[in-house]
PDB file of C-alpha atoms in Angstrom:
ATOM      1  CA  MET A   1     -13.888 276.789-178.495  1.00  0.00           C
ATOM      2  CA  PRO A   2     -17.372 277.589-180.142  1.00  0.00           C
ATOM      3  CA  THR A   3     -19.577 279.932-178.429  1.00  0.00           C
ATOM      4  CA  THR A   4     -23.070 279.358-177.467  1.00  0.00           C
ATOM      5  CA  LEU A   5     -25.991 281.312-178.777  1.00  0.00           C
ATOM      6  CA  PRO A   6     -27.876 283.505-176.192  1.00  0.00           C
ATOM      7  CA  VAL A   7     -31.192 282.105-177.551  1.00  0.00           C
ATOM      8  CA  PRO A   8     -31.791 278.654-179.149  1.00  0.00           C
ATOM      9  CA  ILE A   9     -32.685 278.585-182.855  1.00  0.00           C
ATOM     10  CA  GLU A  10     -33.634 276.127-185.436  1.00  0.00           C
ATOM     11  CA  PHE A  11     -32.731 276.090-189.187  1.00  0.00           C
ATOM     12  CA  GLU A  12     -32.184 274.014-192.089  1.00  0.00           C
ATOM     13  CA  LEU A  13     -29.016 273.951-194.173  1.00  0.00           C
ATOM     14  CA  PRO A  14     -29.166 274.309-197.955  1.00  0.00           C
ATOM     15  CA  GLU A  15     -28.660 271.092-199.858  1.00  0.00           C
ATOM     16  CA  GLY A  16     -24.942 270.125-200.007  1.00  0.00           C
ATOM     17  CA  TRP A  17     -23.713 272.313-197.321  1.00  0.00           C
ATOM     18  CA  HIS A  18     -22.516 270.411-194.194  1.00  0.00           C
ATOM     19  CA  ALA A  19     -21.620 271.369-190.603  1.00  0.00           C
ATOM     20  CA  ALA A  20     -18.172 271.708-189.526  1.00  0.00           C
ATOM     21  CA  PRO A  21     -16.594 272.278-186.003  1.00  0.00           C
ATOM     22  CA  PRO A  22     -16.152 275.938-185.625  1.00  0.00           C
ATOM     23  CA  ASP A  23     -12.616 275.580-184.327  1.00  0.00           C
ATOM     24  CA  GLU A  24     -11.506 273.309-187.099  1.00  0.00           C
ATOM     25  CA  ALA A  25     -13.126 275.669-189.852  1.00  0.00           C
ATOM     26  CA  GLY A  26     -11.120 278.635-188.408  1.00  0.00           C
ATOM     27  CA  ALA A  27     -14.162 280.287-186.711  1.00  0.00           C
ATOM     28  CA  PRO A  28     -13.613 279.656-183.051  1.00  0.00           C
ATOM     29  CA  GLY A  29     -16.034 282.638-181.982  1.00  0.00           C
ATOM     30  CA  ALA A  30     -18.801 280.968-183.936  1.00  0.00           C
ATOM     31  CA  ALA A  31     -21.617 278.862-182.498  1.00  0.00           C
ATOM     32  CA  PHE A  32     -22.054 277.016-185.762  1.00  0.00           C
ATOM     33  CA  VAL A  33     -20.360 276.710-189.145  1.00  0.00           C
ATOM     34  CA  ALA A  34     -21.533 275.099-192.450  1.00  0.00           C
ATOM     35  CA  LEU A  35     -19.192 274.666-195.450  1.00  0.00           C
ATOM     36  CA  HIS A  36     -20.064 274.635-199.200  1.00  0.00           C
ATOM     37  CA  PRO A  37     -19.181 271.385-200.919  1.00  0.00           C
ATOM     38  CA  HIS A  38     -17.261 273.016-203.687  1.00  0.00           C
ATOM     39  CA  PRO A  39     -14.455 275.467-202.841  1.00  0.00           C
ATOM     40  CA  ASP A  40     -13.391 278.381-205.279  1.00  0.00           C
ATOM     41  CA  ALA A  41      -9.722 278.719-206.037  1.00  0.00           C
ATOM     42  CA  GLY A  42      -8.908 277.000-202.640  1.00  0.00           C
ATOM     43  CA  PHE A  43     -11.484 279.035-200.473  1.00  0.00           C
ATOM     44  CA  THR A  44     -14.462 277.309-199.072  1.00  0.00           C
ATOM     45  CA  ALA A  45     -17.671 279.518-198.924  1.00  0.00           C
ATOM     46  CA  ASN A  46     -19.073 279.231-195.435  1.00  0.00           C
ATOM     47  CA  ILE A  47     -22.016 280.225-193.209  1.00  0.00           C
ATOM     48  CA  THR A  48     -21.304 281.109-189.569  1.00  0.00           C
ATOM     49  CA  ILE A  49     -23.746 281.751-186.811  1.00  0.00           C
ATOM     50  CA  ASP A  50     -23.023 283.696-183.590  1.00  0.00           C
ATOM     51  CA  GLY A  51     -24.879 286.042-181.382  1.00  0.00           C
ATOM     52  CA  GLU A  52     -24.821 287.906-178.151  1.00  0.00           C
ATOM     53  CA  PHE A  53     -27.061 289.160-175.467  1.00  0.00           C
ATOM     54  CA  ARG A  54     -27.326 292.873-175.889  1.00  0.00           C
ATOM     55  CA  PRO A  55     -28.482 294.681-172.764  1.00  0.00           C
ATOM     56  CA  ASP A  56     -27.666 298.088-174.336  1.00  0.00           C
ATOM     57  CA  ALA A  57     -29.995 300.039-176.512  1.00  0.00           C
ATOM     58  CA  ALA A  58     -27.900 299.827-179.515  1.00  0.00           C
ATOM     59  CA  ALA A  59     -29.670 299.915-182.768  1.00  0.00           C
ATOM     60  CA  LEU A  60     -29.075 297.162-185.423  1.00  0.00           C
ATOM     61  CA  PRO A  61     -27.219 299.552-187.756  1.00  0.00           C
ATOM     62  CA  GLU A  62     -24.947 300.294-184.809  1.00  0.00           C
ATOM     63  CA  ILE A  63     -24.314 296.783-184.036  1.00  0.00           C
ATOM     64  CA  ALA A  64     -23.632 295.968-187.771  1.00  0.00           C
ATOM     65  CA  GLN A  65     -21.139 298.971-187.884  1.00  0.00           C
ATOM     66  CA  GLU A  66     -19.245 297.289-184.874  1.00  0.00           C
ATOM     67  CA  SER A  67     -18.954 294.219-186.869  1.00  0.00           C
ATOM     68  CA  VAL A  68     -17.424 296.185-189.748  1.00  0.00           C
ATOM     69  CA  GLU A  69     -14.899 297.859-187.344  1.00  0.00           C
ATOM     70  CA  ARG A  70     -13.851 294.376-185.783  1.00  0.00           C
ATOM     71  CA  LEU A  71     -13.386 293.072-189.283  1.00  0.00           C
ATOM     72  CA  ARG A  72     -11.224 296.155-190.277  1.00  0.00           C
ATOM     73  CA  GLN A  73      -8.795 295.092-187.570  1.00  0.00           C
ATOM     74  CA  THR A  74      -7.882 291.976-189.411  1.00  0.00           C
ATOM     75  CA  ALA A  75      -8.641 292.558-193.100  1.00  0.00           C
ATOM     76  CA  MET A  76      -6.663 294.608-195.616  1.00  0.00           C
ATOM     77  CA  SER A  77      -9.873 296.455-196.547  1.00  0.00           C
ATOM     78  CA  VAL A  78     -13.583 296.421-195.763  1.00  0.00           C
ATOM     79  CA  GLU A  79     -16.179 298.375-197.829  1.00  0.00           C
ATOM     80  CA  ILE A  80     -19.834 298.385-196.933  1.00  0.00           C
ATOM     81  CA  THR A  81     -21.653 297.818-200.410  1.00  0.00           C
ATOM     82  CA  GLY A  82     -25.131 297.528-199.050  1.00  0.00           C
ATOM     83  CA  ARG A  83     -27.195 297.927-195.777  1.00  0.00           C
ATOM     84  CA  ARG A  84     -30.888 297.880-195.178  1.00  0.00           C
ATOM     85  CA  GLU A  85     -33.305 297.236-192.373  1.00  0.00           C
ATOM     86  CA  ILE A  86     -35.683 294.195-192.735  1.00  0.00           C
ATOM     87  CA  GLY A  87     -38.470 292.495-190.772  1.00  0.00           C
ATOM     88  CA  SER A  88     -40.950 294.373-188.560  1.00  0.00           C
ATOM     89  CA  ALA A  89     -41.158 296.305-185.328  1.00  0.00           C
ATOM     90  CA  GLU A  90     -41.701 292.882-183.458  1.00  0.00           C
ATOM     91  CA  ALA A  91     -38.951 291.109-185.320  1.00  0.00           C
ATOM     92  CA  PRO A  92     -36.527 293.575-186.519  1.00  0.00           C
ATOM     93  CA  GLY A  93     -33.478 292.659-188.678  1.00  0.00           C
ATOM     94  CA  LEU A  94     -30.773 294.153-190.799  1.00  0.00           C
ATOM     95  CA  THR A  95     -28.699 292.892-193.861  1.00  0.00           C
ATOM     96  CA  GLN A  96     -25.440 294.257-194.921  1.00  0.00           C
ATOM     97  CA  THR A  97     -22.988 293.310-197.646  1.00  0.00           C
ATOM     98  CA  LEU A  98     -19.225 293.779-197.379  1.00  0.00           C
ATOM     99  CA  ALA A  99     -16.460 293.651-199.929  1.00  0.00           C
ATOM    100  CA  VAL A 100     -13.427 292.443-198.046  1.00  0.00           C
ATOM    101  CA  SER A 101      -9.851 291.941-199.090  1.00  0.00           C
ATOM    102  CA  ALA A 102      -8.047 289.713-196.569  1.00  0.00           C
ATOM    103  CA  VAL A 103      -5.145 287.496-196.456  1.00  0.00           C
ATOM    104  CA  VAL A 104      -6.611 283.876-195.953  1.00  0.00           C
ATOM    105  CA  GLY A 105      -4.300 280.817-196.103  1.00  0.00           C
ATOM    106  CA  GLY A 106      -1.351 283.017-196.966  1.00  0.00           C
ATOM    107  CA  LEU A 107      -3.127 284.353-200.024  1.00  0.00           C
ATOM    108  CA  LEU A 108      -4.769 287.914-200.583  1.00  0.00           C
ATOM    109  CA  ARG A 109      -8.412 287.254-201.351  1.00  0.00           C
ATOM    110  CA  ASP A 110     -11.255 289.279-202.617  1.00  0.00           C
ATOM    111  CA  LEU A 111     -14.293 288.021-200.480  1.00  0.00           C
ATOM    112  CA  VAL A 112     -17.804 289.073-200.098  1.00  0.00           C
ATOM    113  CA  GLN A 113     -19.760 288.858-196.804  1.00  0.00           C
ATOM    114  CA  SER A 114     -23.485 288.825-196.776  1.00  0.00           C
ATOM    115  CA  GLN A 115     -24.514 289.587-193.011  1.00  0.00           C
ATOM    116  CA  VAL A 116     -27.979 289.352-191.479  1.00  0.00           C
ATOM    117  CA  TYR A 117     -28.672 290.572-188.065  1.00  0.00           C
ATOM    118  CA  LEU A 118     -31.810 289.281-186.208  1.00  0.00           C
ATOM    119  CA  SER A 119     -32.943 290.935-182.904  1.00  0.00           C
ATOM    120  CA  MET A 120     -34.824 288.422-180.641  1.00  0.00           C
ATOM    121  CA  LEU A 121     -36.584 289.169-177.400  1.00  0.00           C
ATOM    122  CA  ASP A 122     -36.790 286.844-174.442  1.00  0.00           C
ATOM    123  CA  VAL A 123     -40.200 285.460-174.365  1.00  0.00           C
ATOM    124  CA  ALA A 124     -40.156 285.570-170.500  1.00  0.00           C
ATOM    125  CA  ASP A 125     -38.658 288.952-170.184  1.00  0.00           C
ATOM    126  CA  PRO A 126     -38.963 291.137-173.369  1.00  0.00           C
ATOM    127  CA  ARG A 127     -36.447 293.626-171.754  1.00  0.00           C
ATOM    128  CA  LYS A 128     -33.880 291.153-172.600  1.00  0.00           C
ATOM    129  CA  ARG A 129     -32.628 291.309-176.197  1.00  0.00           C
ATOM    130  CA  SER A 130     -30.382 288.987-178.182  1.00  0.00           C
ATOM    131  CA  VAL A 131     -28.903 289.651-181.618  1.00  0.00           C
ATOM    132  CA  ILE A 132     -28.180 286.688-183.814  1.00  0.00           C
ATOM    133  CA  ARG A 133     -25.788 287.229-186.716  1.00  0.00           C
ATOM    134  CA  LEU A 134     -25.796 285.005-189.721  1.00  0.00           C
ATOM    135  CA  VAL A 135     -22.873 285.393-192.185  1.00  0.00           C
ATOM    136  CA  LEU A 136     -22.161 284.088-195.694  1.00  0.00           C
ATOM    137  CA  THR A 137     -18.458 284.454-196.571  1.00  0.00           C
ATOM    138  CA  ALA A 138     -17.538 283.588-200.252  1.00  0.00           C
ATOM    139  CA  THR A 139     -14.948 284.629-202.863  1.00  0.00           C
ATOM    140  CA  ALA A 140     -16.162 287.509-204.915  1.00  0.00           C
ATOM    141  CA  SER A 141     -16.529 285.163-207.914  1.00  0.00           C
ATOM    142  CA  GLN A 142     -18.587 282.571-206.154  1.00  0.00           C
ATOM    143  CA  HIS A 143     -20.676 284.796-203.992  1.00  0.00           C
ATOM    144  CA  PRO A 144     -23.335 285.137-206.725  1.00  0.00           C
ATOM    145  CA  THR A 145     -23.747 281.428-207.016  1.00  0.00           C
ATOM    146  CA  VAL A 146     -24.100 280.729-203.312  1.00  0.00           C
ATOM    147  CA  LEU A 147     -26.174 283.716-202.240  1.00  0.00           C
ATOM    148  CA  ASP A 148     -29.531 282.072-202.981  1.00  0.00           C
ATOM    149  CA  ASP A 149     -28.524 279.137-200.814  1.00  0.00           C
ATOM    150  CA  PHE A 150     -27.852 281.640-198.027  1.00  0.00           C
ATOM    151  CA  ARG A 151     -31.252 283.394-198.619  1.00  0.00           C
ATOM    152  CA  ASP A 152     -32.968 280.010-198.427  1.00  0.00           C
ATOM    153  CA  PHE A 153     -31.082 279.253-195.152  1.00  0.00           C
ATOM    154  CA  VAL A 154     -31.987 282.638-193.591  1.00  0.00           C
ATOM    155  CA  ARG A 155     -35.752 282.085-194.320  1.00  0.00           C
ATOM    156  CA  THR A 156     -35.590 278.795-192.113  1.00  0.00           C
ATOM    157  CA  VAL A 157     -34.107 280.451-189.170  1.00  0.00           C
ATOM    158  CA  ARG A 158     -36.408 280.568-186.144  1.00  0.00           C
ATOM    159  CA  PRO A 159     -36.423 280.541-182.419  1.00  0.00           C
ATOM    160  CA  ASP A 160     -36.414 277.015-181.070  1.00  0.00           C
ATOM    161  CA  THR A 161     -39.393 276.760-178.898  1.00  0.00           C
ATOM    162  CA  ASP A 162     -38.752 273.074-177.947  1.00  0.00           C
ATOM    163  CA  THR A 163     -36.870 273.648-174.675  1.00  0.00           C
ATOM    164  CA  GLY A 164     -35.221 270.169-174.933  1.00  0.00           C
ATOM    165  CA  ALA A 165     -33.676 270.821-178.341  1.00  0.00           C
ATOM    166  CA  GLY A 166     -30.341 271.906-179.311  1.00  0.00           C
ATOM    167  CA  ALA A 167     -29.352 275.134-181.121  1.00  0.00           C
ATOM    168  CA  ALA A 168     -29.308 273.685-184.614  1.00  0.00           C
ATOM    169  CA  SER A 169     -31.477 271.209-186.601  1.00  0.00           C
TER     170      SER A 169
END
């Protein structure tokens, strides 16, 4: 069953990408999944969104490392190939890139994950912090061709200030 984001967000999908039910896309813990229209060697590049309320004081690098450790429990290998903080003090973020070898669909695949972590404070109570995670997963060979789409997507992500709207646009 898909999860719900702790804060509503809006975003625009890159041209050609389409939404898919998280359970059917093999990402039951995600709140949203988008699939690339052209699979590479049987693997479909995807963008997932998840997030959680973080009442602790964990910094974004610590939260990103938690994701690496969770991925290491299911993948053959995970290597951090890049990590940097982005944004500002008011809207901090972090990006990390991972090289992942994992069995997917019965085949060992070399994948690349580009992850973006966005820290969002509750407007009504700034002591409440949520972290939204945006993840692009693609084959190592397709990653360079879909990375610009992911960057364009990330630039459109913003809090949904219309209280009657859903989590995605």
